[in-house]
Each structure stands twice: as C-alpha cells, then as structure tokens.
Amino acid sequence: MQTTPATSDADLQADNLRRAAIDKSVKGPVLFLFTNGAFWLMLSTLLGVLAAIKLVEPTFLAGCPYISYGRLQPAHINALVYGWGLQAALGVMLWIMARRSGQELRTGKSLMLVAGVFWNITITFGVLAILMGKSTSIEWLEMPKFVWPVLLGCFLCYAWPIARMFGRAFRPEGFMVSTWYILAACFWFTWIFITANVALHCLPSLGALGAGIDAWYIHGVILLFFVPVGVGAAYYFIPKITGKPIASAQLASAGFWTLAILGGWTGMQKYMGGPLPAWMSAVGACTGVLLLIPVGLVGLNHHLTTLGKHSAVATSPTLRFVFFGALFYPVSGLILALNSAFWTGAGLQFTQSWYSFQMVSVYGFFSMCVFGAIYYIVPRLSGCEWLSVRLIRNHFWFSVYGVGTIVIMSLVAGWQQGADLNNPEHWDQNFMNHVINSRPYVVSRAVAWALISFSNFMFLIHLLLMVAGLGRRSSAPTLLYSEHDDHASPAHA
Amino acid sequence: MNFRTFILGLAASFGLPWLCLIVLPAMKYQQLTPVAYDKEKDGLDGFYPPAPVNGQGQLVYIREGCNQCHTQMIRPSQLGLDGWYKGWGQDQEGRPTVAVRPNVLRDYLGEKYALLGVQRIGPDLANYGWRAPEASKLHQHLYAPRSVSDWSSMPAYTGLYKLQKIQGPASNRALNLPKKFAPPAGYEVVPTPEADRLVEYLLSLKKDHPIPGQSAVAAAPAAAKK
C-alpha cells in the first residue's frame, strides 16, 4: 500500500518536498476542521455529563427549562455527530485523500474555509434551537428544518474536491483500500443525508414509516460514513507506522464490498415488532447480524497487519489510538448484532443498549481512529511536534476507560432494563423498579463522561497550542515511552 | 477494477436497498387511507383510524423531546410483555383478559413523523388516554412529577406553567399541589395554553382502535365494556 521507498537520497528529498507541498496546500481547512471539531467534542461531552445527571436527578438545575433531559440528550448527540464527528472526519478524509492521491489542493481552499465557517454557525444555531425548544424530535435530525440544506452544501464543498483529487491521481489498477473507503463515505453520506431529509422534512407525512427511515438514517450514517472513515484511517495509518503492507488485499476488498452491499439494508430493526411491515425489520435484523462478516474481515486483516509489531503500539501515539479504535470496531459490530437479532434484540429494544451502540461506533471506534489520525497529521501541518507525552497518554487512558465504561455500562443497563420490562412480576406495577434499577448505570455514565471531558480538555489545549505553532521544535516525533532523541531519523515522514 | 466500475458498484449496491426500503414504501405509503368500519361485522360506525392526532399538543410533545424516554408502540406478545402491562390498553384491570393489540401502520396515519420513541425510560404512552387521570391531575404530574411518584426521573415542566400572584379570587385553573411543591402563599400555578394542548394530546392517545375485519379478537374488550 505504501509508495515504494526511494532508493537514493535525492529521490527521498524530492519525495519529502512533494509531501510537504501537499501538506501545506491542505493545512488551512484541515486545521480549521480539527480545532472546531475539538471544541464541539468538548461541548458534547459536557452536555453528556449533564444529560446523564439529569436522567438520575431531574431536580438538578431544575429552574432552567432549557436543559431538561429531552432537550439535552439530542443536543449532546447532535453536537457529537455534526459538530465533532463530521468535521473531524472531513479533515481526516481531505488529508488522507490528498496524500494518497499525491495531489495538492489547487482550488477551492477558500470555499472550504467559508463552508467550514458556515457549518459551524449552522450547527451552533441548530444546537441552540434544540435547547430553546425548536427540536423536531426526529432522532439525529433534531436540528430545525433550515439546517440540512446548509449542511449539505458545506459537505459538498469538501466532498467534491476530495472526489476530484481521486479522479486526477495516477491510479494503478488494483484496490486502494483507504482512498476507496473515503471516496465511498463521501458518496454514501450525500445520498443518505439527502434521502432522509427529503423524506422527513419535505414529503407530506410518512407516519410510522418516517420513524423507520430515521432509524435507517442513523444506521446509515454510522455504518456508511463513520465506519468507512474510521476503517479508511486505520488502513492508512497501521501499515504506515508498522512499516508492513496490509496483510491481505483480498480480505480488504471483500471487507469493503460486503459492507457496501449490506450497509444500506439495516436500521429498521430498531422498531422490530412495531407498526412497520414485518419484512422491513426482518431484513434489517438479518443484515445487522450479517454485518459481522465485514467487521470480522477487517478485524482479521488489521490483526494480521499488526502481528509482531505490538511494540509500536506502545511507542507511537497514532498507532495506539488507531489500534484501540480498530479493536472497538468488532465490539461495535457485536453490539449491533445483539441489538438486531430478534432473539436478543427484543430484550434490548428501547433500552440503553441503543446508546451503547451509538457510542461504541461514534466514540469508541470512529473517534479513537480520528484521534490517532490527528496525532499524526497535525505535526506535519503545523511544523512542530506535540509538546507533552503526558497529555497524550492521559488523553488516551481516560478516553479508553471512559468510553469502555459507557459502552459496557449502557449494554448491561440495557439488559437489565429489558429483563425488568419483560419480568412478569412487573405486569401490574408502575415503573418504579425500572427507574431505580437503571440509576447506577446512568451514574457511571455521568462519571465516565466527566473523565472523558477532562481528557478532551487536555486534548483541546494541546491541539490549540499546536495550531498556534507553539509545539516542540524538533525533527523527531513525540513518542510515548522513549526519550526524545533528536539524532534518530524520523521513522516516517 | 477501475473508477467507473467502482462507482457503478457503489451505486448498485446502495441503490437497491434505497429503492426497496425507502423509495417504494414511501410511494406506497402515500396511498394509505383510513378504512371504513363495517357495521355488520365490526359493530362500529365511522372510519379507522377515527380522528387525526391533536397536532398542537403533539408539537409541545415534540419540542420537549418526550420521545427520548417514552415510546408510543405496543409490541406483539412474542417480543415483549407490552400488551399485558396494567393499563397499557383500554382494559384497566391488573390482569387484562386479552393482550392489547400491537400497533400497525395505520395507527399513525396523518402524523408527520410517528413518535415511536428512542428509549423506554418511562412507560409506553401509545394508549395513555385510557389510563390517564383527569386533566388537573395530569397537569400536576407534568408540573411536579415527584409529587406523584417520589422516585420519578421525569423532568418537571415548570416552563409550561405560570406562577402568578393571586389577585382577587383564586383561579379555578390553579393546580392543587401538595405542600412540598406548592407555590409560596399568595401565589398560584396555572397552566399555559401550551400545557393545555399537551394535556389534550396526552388524553387523546388511544392507538388501540379495533382494526376493521379483525374485530373478533381486537374489539372484544371494546365491545364487552361500555
């Protein structure tokens, strides 16, 4: 997957210059997206703490009607998905695509910056509107109606140049896995986003079918946007840092196409047993389980690629984040399968396991991969190295333990809620047992989000310092568990 | 494989589910209309579903994000005990004789977006109208949920109510609150029009109308009572 190592020094020099020119051309938009994304991530995690507290103790800050759970939770999710997730994803996509296709970003840079500014202004209005009581209550599309055309336009300002770069590049025949995932993510997101918004905002009324389309949209954004970007980044960085090619091109290709074929079918099993025609949720449930195939193929491939290189996981911050992110991918597939199969899904339906799935895919898998990518990309754009090993290490451990806690606790809480709901002893009783039994899990969720907020605060400060050009002046990258050795040659440029 | 086949492959693999799951069902849904009851077979007059939802009240429900914690969807017995829960259908007995029927597509006809729910942190509200207390009690529940159940994790929607100084005789709409939740002396809490609409909506939630042609089982409790 890598470019062939240059043999002579002159070639190496030319190669480095070419990479530097590419980095310079995308510097503005990428750093803009990362910093703004990090601010939204910070906000989203704080809203997550608050929402969890309000779910246990609704009298907390009861005087303020803007922050009831019903408004906080959508604000928290929307800030995470559109504020952080999409922005960070676009930054990573743009950089990887530029590097992989060997193309400088020639035109459209100012348009990208303008689109980025508009994106952030629109999300700000959208999230404020949810808190002020203008929510649409359509899950993941709670922001008011006016938001989506702006977001779509801004997204295309990035997606189109990314696709153009791919088109202009010299393309040897064969499968170029990371760029294909990224190109497909641009393609899928546009399609899914337009479909869901037209159906839910423009068509007259879709009743229960609208709810099904919304569930399809959520699964689509996760499986056909966040997952491809995360997997694409993992396929790019793992070989890059371990110095080994991807273990199997066939596995990579099979993993991609099974995801492409299955991804669009799943989602409506969220309302299994509901008013939708039964075949819709049955198809969704079936593909939800079958998606274990692409998950397994990608997981196996990553495992084979990192085999024997685990020491690099200990030293390289990028590889460590990406490696653990890639580990969360099979976990997310497993939770999706548990939620989807009628056997287990009937118990987990309408419980916190739904939140568990969203968090393991958006935070555990996607965000961890993107953190890794950011730790790699930013030094190359800002011209300085990360300041502090301790900050990176803390960010890593708090994130891993935090998101692990949220995912496990929400899943167990979902099992508990399902068991309570279907407990015959509760038939003629009120919801007291359900509410009280699920409290401890929500408390742990609040604590975990607080830890994550703390780690994100460190990440944000660190990133801001880097973007301001106040990083370490050195030619050696910041590695964990090793003294900074300025004589060591950079392992990877 | 070149660029062209790649894009074609993507379009085909995603276009098929898009067409089958979204486009065709959405087009078919537009033809869905209320059906008339057959007086002979169903023993009922009029149409199913009988009335459109209370849109104004539903807007308040939507705005406050009630669907984050409350579902409006009864599942069939093989998936959950929803149908047997006390008061989740028309039959308010502790041990209903017949399970409440699961919801079907037509129950949500005319709603812009069915609020099936995100999680079930509180009880299901699909047929809440049957078990709801009188309007004044419901107002009390919305204003101070913990005055009804001290373990409740429901937010208090104080923003939908007005705290006003009593001038002249006390308003007959003032909430009758227990001491712990009562306003200071000389003040009273009255519902705003929005709270009234929300309560009307909640009281109207009865999504278990008998389905024409399937009345033998589903309409049994309806026919037996009242």
XYZ file of C-alpha atoms in Angstrom:
719
model
C 0.000 0.000 0.000
C 2.918 2.345 0.505
C 4.801 4.198 -2.110
C 7.955 2.325 -2.969
C 10.813 3.520 -0.789
C 13.040 5.864 -2.675
C 16.458 4.407 -3.249
C 18.688 7.433 -3.417
C 18.872 10.469 -1.172
C 17.848 12.763 -3.983
C 14.661 10.814 -4.522
C 13.937 10.851 -0.809
C 14.474 14.588 -0.772
C 12.122 15.118 -3.699
C 9.569 12.857 -2.104
C 9.685 14.780 1.168
C 9.336 18.077 -0.657
C 6.332 16.793 -2.551
C 4.692 15.648 0.685
C 5.431 18.970 2.348
C 3.815 20.793 -0.569
C 0.689 18.621 -0.298
C 0.519 19.180 3.454
C 0.889 22.907 3.000
C -1.934 23.018 0.474
C -4.489 21.434 2.814
C -3.204 22.980 6.036
C -5.850 25.700 6.430
C -9.044 23.687 6.018
C -7.776 20.623 7.891
C -6.590 22.516 10.954
C -9.762 24.609 10.923
C -11.921 21.473 10.973
C -9.862 19.775 13.689
C -9.883 22.731 16.070
C -13.564 23.476 15.659
C -14.354 19.782 15.915
C -12.397 19.577 19.169
C -14.428 22.469 20.596
C -17.663 20.685 19.709
C -16.352 17.457 21.190
C -15.622 19.271 24.432
C -19.134 20.753 24.455
C -20.751 17.457 23.552
C -19.049 15.561 26.359
C -20.056 18.244 28.864
C -23.644 18.000 27.649
C -23.296 14.220 28.024
C -22.358 14.629 31.701
C -25.264 16.982 32.252
C -27.772 14.772 30.430
C -26.737 11.739 32.474
C -27.058 13.732 35.705
C -30.492 14.976 34.687
C -31.606 11.439 33.936
C -30.863 10.386 37.504
C -31.697 13.600 39.316
C -34.122 15.724 37.285
C -34.272 18.362 40.034
C -30.632 19.287 39.360
C -30.699 22.863 37.982
C -34.463 22.438 37.754
C -35.096 26.145 37.355
C -33.809 26.162 33.794
C -36.312 24.721 31.311
C -33.731 24.728 28.507
C -31.823 21.815 29.920
C -34.374 19.118 30.589
C -33.223 15.652 29.544
C -35.477 15.682 26.480
C -33.565 18.662 25.094
C -30.090 17.951 26.467
C -29.754 14.448 25.102
C -30.460 15.437 21.459
C -28.176 18.459 21.842
C -25.424 16.187 23.170
C -25.804 13.726 20.286
C -26.088 16.401 17.591
C -23.005 18.231 18.845
C -21.131 14.933 18.836
C -22.259 13.811 15.383
C -22.365 17.017 13.363
C -20.065 19.246 15.408
C -17.249 16.820 16.076
C -17.837 13.689 14.011
C -18.435 15.121 10.573
C -15.905 17.923 10.881
C -13.110 15.724 12.134
C -13.982 13.113 9.528
C -13.813 15.644 6.705
C -10.429 16.862 7.920
C -9.005 13.350 8.006
C -10.584 12.474 4.669
C -9.182 15.534 2.971
C -5.670 14.970 4.255
C -5.542 11.233 3.553
C -7.010 11.692 0.098
C -4.510 14.427 -0.745
C -1.606 12.303 0.445
C -2.778 9.055 -1.105
C -3.563 10.596 -4.457
C -0.394 12.692 -4.387
C -2.366 15.780 -5.288
C -2.065 19.265 -3.935
C -5.316 21.031 -3.207
C -5.308 23.532 -6.039
C -8.629 25.304 -5.993
C -11.497 25.615 -3.592
C -9.461 26.232 -0.456
C -11.182 29.498 0.406
C -14.533 27.949 -0.438
C -13.707 25.182 2.025
C -12.929 27.675 4.756
C -16.140 29.570 4.087
C -18.071 26.297 4.109
C -16.386 25.395 7.394
C -17.412 28.694 8.951
C -20.972 28.241 7.728
C -21.006 24.683 9.004
C -20.087 25.814 12.496
C -22.505 28.728 12.537
C -25.335 26.472 11.383
C -24.590 23.805 13.979
C -24.432 26.479 16.654
C -27.876 27.712 15.659
C -29.131 24.148 15.384
C -27.955 23.040 18.818
C -29.182 26.259 20.421
C -32.530 25.765 18.696
C -32.838 22.298 20.255
C -32.168 23.729 23.687
C -34.545 26.649 23.102
C -37.369 24.303 22.162
C -37.287 24.073 18.403
C -36.355 20.403 18.241
C -38.010 18.234 15.606
C -37.689 15.117 17.804
C -36.506 13.172 14.762
C -33.564 11.293 16.209
C -30.192 12.549 14.886
C -32.073 15.155 12.830
C -33.391 17.158 15.771
C -31.982 20.406 14.470
C -34.614 22.567 12.755
C -35.540 22.182 9.132
C -33.430 25.053 7.780
C -30.203 23.377 8.881
C -29.931 20.496 6.462
C -29.569 22.293 3.092
C -26.745 24.392 4.540
C -25.012 21.349 5.964
C -25.382 19.513 2.687
C -23.914 22.411 0.720
C -20.971 22.712 3.098
C -20.382 18.968 2.992
C -20.283 19.007 -0.798
C -17.744 21.846 -0.751
C -15.415 19.262 0.810
C -16.647 16.060 -0.778
C -16.369 17.323 -4.349
C -12.681 18.364 -4.174
C -11.932 15.089 -2.374
C -13.532 13.148 -5.205
C -11.731 15.323 -7.772
C -8.373 14.564 -6.165
C -9.083 10.889 -6.515
C -10.058 11.408 -10.129
C -6.909 13.323 -11.010
C -4.482 10.983 -9.324
C -2.362 8.467 -11.117
C -4.228 5.265 -10.452
C -2.590 1.914 -10.846
C -5.085 -0.866 -11.378
C -5.995 -2.599 -8.176
C -7.647 -1.957 -4.903
C -6.558 1.132 -2.961
C -8.342 0.446 0.228
C -8.138 3.628 2.300
C -8.991 6.003 -0.547
C -11.867 3.807 -1.641
C -13.372 3.838 1.813
C -13.048 7.621 1.893
C -14.471 8.172 -1.542
C -17.349 5.840 -0.732
C -18.008 7.710 2.513
C -18.400 10.985 0.561
C -20.745 9.270 -1.833
C -22.850 7.419 0.757
C -23.251 10.301 3.170
C -24.534 12.643 0.482
C -27.065 10.095 -0.666
C -28.256 9.078 2.810
C -28.442 12.644 4.078
C -30.489 13.881 1.117
C -32.813 10.879 1.236
C -33.554 11.108 4.947
C -34.033 14.868 4.974
C -36.212 14.978 1.888
C -38.322 12.124 3.239
C -38.702 13.548 6.732
C -38.820 17.275 6.060
C -40.235 17.671 2.557
C -42.663 14.813 1.932
C -46.146 15.450 3.358
C -46.346 12.818 6.069
C -44.864 9.401 6.484
C -46.179 8.420 9.911
C -44.511 5.312 11.257
C -42.567 4.858 8.036
C -40.821 8.138 8.876
C -39.604 6.610 12.118
C -38.283 3.640 10.159
C -36.493 5.908 7.694
C -34.950 7.770 10.596
C -33.633 4.535 12.118
C -32.246 3.635 8.689
C -30.597 7.059 8.509
C -28.871 6.648 11.872
C -27.541 3.216 10.961
C -26.557 4.535 7.536
C -24.560 7.438 8.928
C -22.810 5.128 11.365
C -22.164 2.191 9.044
C -21.647 4.002 5.757
C -19.957 7.163 6.933
C -18.303 6.898 10.338
C -17.253 3.291 9.852
C -15.668 3.787 6.392
C -13.781 6.874 7.560
C -12.531 5.048 10.655
C -11.612 1.934 8.705
C -10.032 4.029 5.949
C -7.879 5.848 8.500
C -6.916 2.560 10.149
C -5.951 1.061 6.782
C -3.812 4.111 6.103
C -2.031 4.536 9.414
C -1.489 0.958 10.557
C 0.714 -0.023 7.579
C 2.322 3.410 7.596
C 3.550 3.124 11.168
C 4.227 -0.579 11.464
C 6.051 -0.400 8.144
C 4.288 -3.539 6.977
C 1.947 -3.725 3.997
C -1.676 -4.636 4.619
C -1.765 -8.353 5.186
C -4.265 -9.306 2.539
C -5.649 -7.324 -0.368
C -8.375 -9.907 -0.894
C -9.588 -9.569 2.683
C -9.570 -5.792 2.343
C -11.565 -5.902 -0.856
C -14.045 -8.440 0.494
C -14.496 -6.401 3.678
C -15.261 -3.298 1.663
C -17.771 -4.831 -0.701
C -19.651 -6.810 1.926
C -20.077 -3.558 3.876
C -21.249 -1.784 0.725
C -23.783 -4.474 -0.072
C -25.124 -4.991 3.449
C -24.878 -1.489 4.925
C -27.873 0.020 3.169
C -30.320 -2.641 4.317
C -30.009 -2.332 8.034
C -31.682 0.022 10.501
C -35.384 -0.637 10.632
C -34.933 -3.435 13.151
C -34.897 -0.671 15.769
C -38.693 -0.871 15.538
C -38.971 -4.645 15.364
C -42.435 -5.774 16.350
C -43.650 -2.287 15.574
C -46.023 -0.837 13.046
C -43.657 -1.155 10.074
C -44.256 -4.025 7.659
C -42.570 -7.021 9.252
C -40.252 -7.739 6.327
C -38.525 -4.365 6.771
C -37.374 -5.002 10.304
C -36.638 -8.626 9.407
C -34.306 -7.540 6.597
C -32.688 -5.012 8.927
C -32.188 -7.602 11.639
C -30.749 -10.097 9.189
C -28.214 -7.666 7.733
C -27.448 -6.326 11.203
C -26.159 -9.782 12.073
C -24.576 -10.420 8.667
C -22.535 -7.235 9.075
C -20.381 -9.310 11.397
C -18.768 -10.600 8.171
C -17.188 -7.309 7.005
C -16.393 -6.484 10.617
C -14.609 -9.803 11.011
C -12.757 -9.488 7.693
C -11.451 -6.020 8.519
C -10.618 -7.033 12.074
C -8.688 -10.080 10.873
C -6.793 -8.011 8.348
C -5.777 -5.423 10.939
C -4.789 -8.189 13.318
C -2.579 -9.831 10.707
C -1.028 -6.482 9.801
C -0.120 -5.546 13.369
C 1.064 -9.045 14.260
C 4.558 -8.876 15.707
C 4.541 -5.090 15.703
C 2.811 -4.545 19.008
C 5.802 -2.702 20.407
C 4.956 0.126 18.013
C 1.560 0.362 19.700
C 3.365 1.182 22.927
C 5.504 3.934 21.442
C 3.534 5.634 18.699
C 0.563 7.711 19.895
C -1.069 7.462 16.480
C -0.824 3.712 16.281
C -2.004 3.324 19.841
C -5.197 5.302 19.247
C -5.835 3.720 15.868
C -5.118 0.233 17.183
C -7.563 0.583 20.056
C -10.072 2.250 17.770
C -9.766 -0.701 15.426
C -10.320 -3.012 18.388
C -13.606 -1.240 19.102
C -14.800 -1.988 15.565
C -15.521 -5.684 16.208
C -17.119 -4.672 19.512
C -19.462 -2.289 17.717
C -20.339 -4.996 15.200
C -21.120 -7.358 18.042
C -23.353 -4.840 19.816
C -25.136 -4.115 16.543
C -25.739 -7.831 16.076
C -27.015 -8.163 19.655
C -29.411 -5.261 19.141
C -30.512 -6.566 15.767
C -31.173 -10.269 16.206
C -34.759 -10.831 17.327
C -33.533 -13.307 19.905
C -31.559 -10.725 21.912
C -32.888 -7.551 20.313
C -36.384 -7.982 21.706
C -34.967 -7.638 25.190
C -32.596 -4.818 24.312
C -35.122 -2.828 22.284
C -35.796 0.698 23.592
C -33.093 0.394 26.234
C -29.727 1.976 26.857
C -28.072 -0.614 24.632
C -29.135 1.654 21.778
C -26.996 4.376 23.320
C -24.250 1.814 23.789
C -24.224 1.058 20.061
C -24.135 4.721 19.099
C -21.290 5.487 21.486
C -19.171 2.456 20.653
C -19.320 3.267 16.965
C -19.121 7.055 17.045
C -16.813 7.431 20.023
C -15.111 4.108 20.679
C -14.328 3.253 17.106
C -14.546 6.323 14.899
C -13.290 9.000 17.285
C -10.390 6.917 18.567
C -9.204 6.316 14.998
C -9.571 10.018 14.270
C -7.623 10.980 17.402
C -4.834 8.769 16.127
C -5.006 10.440 12.745
C -4.925 13.893 14.333
C -1.832 12.991 16.354
C -0.164 12.083 13.085
C -1.454 14.833 10.813
C -1.216 17.969 12.941
C 2.585 17.979 13.458
C 3.026 17.717 9.690
C 0.769 20.692 9.105
C 1.846 22.964 11.930
C 5.557 22.276 11.602
C 6.098 21.435 15.251
C 5.799 18.322 17.414
C 3.350 17.526 20.190
C 4.504 19.140 23.417
C 3.796 16.631 26.082
C 3.847 12.870 26.237
C 1.876 13.033 29.471
C -1.023 14.920 27.897
C -1.271 12.390 25.086
C -1.018 9.477 27.473
C -3.710 10.900 29.749
C -5.938 11.612 26.791
C -5.551 8.025 25.685
C -6.178 6.308 29.003
C -9.093 8.495 30.067
C -10.700 8.069 26.654
C -10.282 4.302 26.568
C -11.510 3.732 30.106
C -14.242 6.360 29.765
C -15.742 5.121 26.560
C -15.272 1.496 27.629
C -17.245 2.231 30.793
C -20.032 3.950 28.886
C -20.346 1.157 26.365
C -20.263 -1.711 28.860
C -22.478 0.018 31.403
C -25.060 1.007 28.805
C -25.118 -2.508 27.418
C -25.557 -4.104 30.835
C -28.133 -1.464 31.727
C -29.960 -2.336 28.520
C -30.019 -5.983 29.511
C -31.275 -5.019 32.962
C -33.981 -2.746 31.544
C -35.088 -5.437 29.115
C -35.254 -8.002 31.898
C -37.273 -5.597 34.048
C -39.659 -4.798 31.225
C -40.317 -8.438 30.498
C -40.446 -9.556 34.113
C -43.943 -10.982 34.716
C -43.838 -9.705 38.290
C -43.918 -6.169 36.976
C -47.070 -6.593 34.919
C -49.385 -4.795 37.257
C -46.888 -2.361 38.713
C -45.656 1.076 37.838
C -42.204 1.850 36.502
C -40.515 2.251 39.879
C -38.326 -0.837 39.583
C -37.211 0.036 36.072
C -36.260 3.562 37.016
C -34.452 2.664 40.210
C -32.635 -0.338 38.739
C -31.188 1.659 35.861
C -29.923 4.502 38.041
C -26.468 3.168 38.946
C -25.636 2.644 35.287
C -26.550 6.214 34.445
C -24.458 7.456 37.365
C -21.471 5.564 35.987
C -22.203 7.075 32.586
C -22.077 10.569 34.099
C -18.746 9.793 35.781
C -17.336 8.341 32.570
C -18.365 11.373 30.542
C -16.783 13.593 33.164
C -13.492 11.681 32.784
C -13.747 11.962 29.018
C -14.454 15.698 29.280
C -11.327 16.041 31.362
C -9.250 14.204 28.777
C -10.808 16.178 25.942
C -9.944 19.388 27.701
C -6.290 18.342 27.658
C -6.610 17.323 24.026
C -8.176 20.649 23.098
C -5.468 22.696 24.844
C -2.748 20.570 23.306
C -4.272 20.925 19.857
C -4.693 24.693 20.205
C -1.052 25.066 21.205
C -0.035 23.028 18.181
C -2.199 25.009 15.806
C -0.775 28.217 17.227
C 2.674 26.868 16.289
C 3.805 26.627 19.894
C 4.748 22.960 19.684
C 8.149 21.414 20.233
C 10.721 22.381 17.607
C 12.303 19.109 16.726
C 12.745 16.770 13.830
C 11.853 13.738 15.943
C 8.231 12.849 16.582
C 6.815 12.758 20.095
C 6.735 9.117 21.075
C 5.368 7.512 24.187
C 7.796 5.575 26.401
C 11.004 6.802 24.834
C 13.355 9.672 25.363
C 13.204 12.311 22.686
C 16.209 11.506 20.600
C 16.997 14.245 18.175
C 19.584 12.146 16.397
C 17.131 9.442 15.481
C 15.999 9.751 11.941
C 12.265 10.271 11.539
C 10.727 6.861 11.081
C 8.044 8.120 8.794
C 7.621 11.430 7.091
C -11.334 -2.625 -11.303
C -11.361 0.968 -12.455
C -13.007 4.110 -11.170
C -16.105 3.667 -13.270
C -16.890 0.143 -12.143
C -16.204 1.226 -8.584
C -18.816 3.991 -8.702
C -21.243 1.748 -10.532
C -20.733 -0.933 -7.910
C -21.389 1.540 -5.126
C -24.487 2.920 -6.819
C -25.885 -0.543 -7.450
C -25.140 -1.957 -4.006
C -26.623 1.036 -2.208
C -29.327 1.867 -4.737
C -31.064 -1.469 -4.313
C -31.787 -1.151 -0.570
C -32.522 2.551 -1.065
C -35.160 1.711 -3.637
C -36.661 -1.223 -1.759
C -36.603 0.141 1.777
C -37.194 3.844 1.268
C -38.496 4.930 -2.121
C -41.061 2.233 -2.930
C -42.511 2.016 0.610
C -42.712 5.820 0.781
C -44.609 5.919 -2.511
C -46.875 3.120 -1.384
C -47.500 4.842 1.933
C -48.987 7.858 0.181
C -51.873 5.663 -0.953
C -52.701 4.587 2.580
C -56.125 5.947 3.591
C -58.498 5.419 6.511
C -60.809 2.435 6.072
C -64.495 2.362 6.926
C -65.807 0.003 9.592
C -68.400 -2.495 8.529
C -71.409 -2.097 10.812
C -72.361 -5.748 10.374
C -69.004 -7.338 11.003
C -67.250 -4.864 13.286
C -70.234 -3.473 15.114
C -68.835 0.010 14.726
C -69.508 3.061 12.623
C -67.139 5.519 11.058
C -63.562 5.201 9.968
C -60.380 3.663 11.233
C -58.341 5.482 12.423
C -61.165 7.725 13.586
C -59.587 11.122 14.191
C -56.356 12.895 13.300
C -53.933 13.493 16.148
C -54.011 16.646 18.211
C -51.324 18.477 16.267
C -50.922 21.449 18.580
C -50.343 19.276 21.620
C -48.053 16.985 19.689
C -45.871 19.972 18.840
C -45.261 20.567 22.538
C -44.508 16.850 22.977
C -42.027 17.081 20.086
C -40.449 20.278 21.311
C -39.777 18.911 24.777
C -38.299 15.690 23.376
C -40.706 13.450 25.297
C -39.923 10.643 22.856
C -36.422 10.388 24.326
C -37.954 8.469 27.242
C -41.478 7.494 26.185
C -42.346 5.112 23.383
C -45.674 5.005 21.602
C -45.565 1.484 20.317
C -47.084 -1.698 21.704
C -45.141 -4.776 20.634
C -46.678 -8.182 19.966
C -46.553 -10.696 22.805
C -43.778 -12.785 21.290
C -41.375 -9.822 21.566
C -42.389 -8.288 24.877
C -44.963 -8.122 27.604
C -46.163 -4.679 26.495
C -49.665 -5.901 25.744
C -50.102 -7.357 29.220
C -48.970 -4.369 31.240
C -51.554 -2.933 33.554
C -53.358 -0.043 31.933
C -51.403 -0.073 28.660
C -54.615 -0.586 26.709
C -58.298 0.077 27.100
C -58.706 -2.626 29.748
C -57.532 -1.062 33.013
C -57.606 -4.275 35.059
C -54.418 -5.506 36.735
C -54.571 -8.762 34.767
C -56.143 -7.948 31.402
C -58.027 -10.826 29.844
C -56.758 -10.083 26.340
C -53.418 -8.580 25.402
C -53.510 -5.118 23.888
C -53.081 -5.416 20.162
C -49.697 -4.449 18.681
C -49.654 -1.243 16.668
C -49.898 -1.229 12.896
C -49.002 1.293 10.204
C -52.466 2.890 10.038
C -52.456 3.800 13.734
C -50.087 6.647 12.906
C -51.839 7.784 9.769
C -51.740 11.541 9.302
C -48.825 12.045 11.694
C -45.911 13.804 10.075
C -43.459 11.617 11.941
C -44.599 8.872 14.281
C -43.063 9.363 17.714
C -42.294 5.711 18.250
C -39.641 6.632 20.780
C -35.907 6.405 21.369
C -35.817 4.632 24.697
C -38.391 3.347 27.143
C -37.190 5.017 30.316
C -40.762 5.820 31.269
C -43.892 3.814 30.461
C -45.296 3.477 26.962
C -47.815 6.157 26.010
C -49.442 4.634 22.913
C -52.747 4.171 24.729
C -52.148 6.599 27.573
C -55.535 8.261 27.070
C -57.259 5.248 28.629
C -55.313 5.239 31.867
C -54.614 8.955 32.224
C -56.066 10.647 35.288
C -58.271 13.693 34.907
C -56.710 16.775 33.337
C -55.946 18.585 36.595
C -54.061 15.565 37.956
C -52.134 15.290 34.702
C -51.167 18.944 34.995
C -49.870 18.220 38.465
C -47.864 15.290 37.084
C -46.300 17.492 34.405
C -45.586 20.354 36.790
C -44.155 18.275 39.619
C -43.646 14.599 38.698
C -42.169 13.852 42.092
C -45.372 14.927 43.792
C -46.937 11.859 42.150
C -44.048 9.389 42.489
C -41.034 10.354 44.555
C -38.755 8.041 42.537
C -39.672 9.583 39.199
C -36.869 10.641 36.884
C -39.185 12.745 34.759
C -38.259 16.408 34.391
C -40.623 18.954 35.897
C -42.039 21.014 33.050
C -42.381 24.165 35.115
C -41.797 26.214 31.974
C -45.257 25.225 30.740
C -46.889 26.723 33.828
C -47.242 30.232 35.090
C -46.561 31.269 38.657
C -48.790 34.257 39.328
C -49.850 36.372 42.243
C -53.397 35.694 43.369
C -55.429 38.787 42.662
C -58.999 38.640 43.811
C -60.434 35.126 43.910
C -58.017 32.283 43.170
C -58.119 30.944 39.622
C -60.217 27.825 39.218
C -57.466 26.506 36.975
C -54.810 26.725 39.670
C -53.016 23.426 40.325
C -53.795 21.701 43.560
C -50.294 20.834 44.756
C -49.075 19.028 47.882
C -47.428 21.264 50.435
C -43.854 20.425 49.447
C -44.410 21.515 45.846
C -46.878 24.321 46.443
C -46.031 27.901 45.486
C -45.456 30.495 48.232
C -48.525 31.878 49.968
C -50.415 34.389 47.880
C -49.264 32.747 44.624
C -50.808 30.151 42.392
C -49.670 27.968 39.490
C -51.829 27.944 36.366
C -51.302 26.058 33.113
C -50.335 27.981 29.993
C -52.239 27.274 26.749
C -49.302 25.086 25.694
C -49.711 22.903 28.775
C -53.422 22.600 27.993
C -52.674 21.491 24.442
C -50.122 18.949 25.680
C -52.610 17.510 28.156
C -55.299 17.324 25.476
C -52.854 15.455 23.264
C -51.897 13.019 26.013
C -55.538 12.368 26.847
C -56.251 11.696 23.172
C -53.590 8.983 22.872
C -55.642 5.871 22.117
C -53.900 3.891 19.435
C -55.730 0.618 20.006
C -58.820 1.201 17.930
C -60.180 -2.077 16.603
C -58.947 -2.881 13.116
C -61.750 -3.409 10.598
C -62.094 -7.053 9.710
C -60.040 -8.234 12.686
C -62.618 -7.310 15.264
C -63.096 -10.807 16.619
C -60.082 -10.567 18.929
C -59.082 -6.936 18.982
C -62.519 -5.433 19.508
C -63.584 -7.914 22.154
C -62.799 -5.741 25.176
C -64.154 -2.676 23.426
C -67.435 -4.366 22.698
C -67.684 -6.027 26.093
C -67.193 -2.870 28.112
C -69.413 0.160 27.957
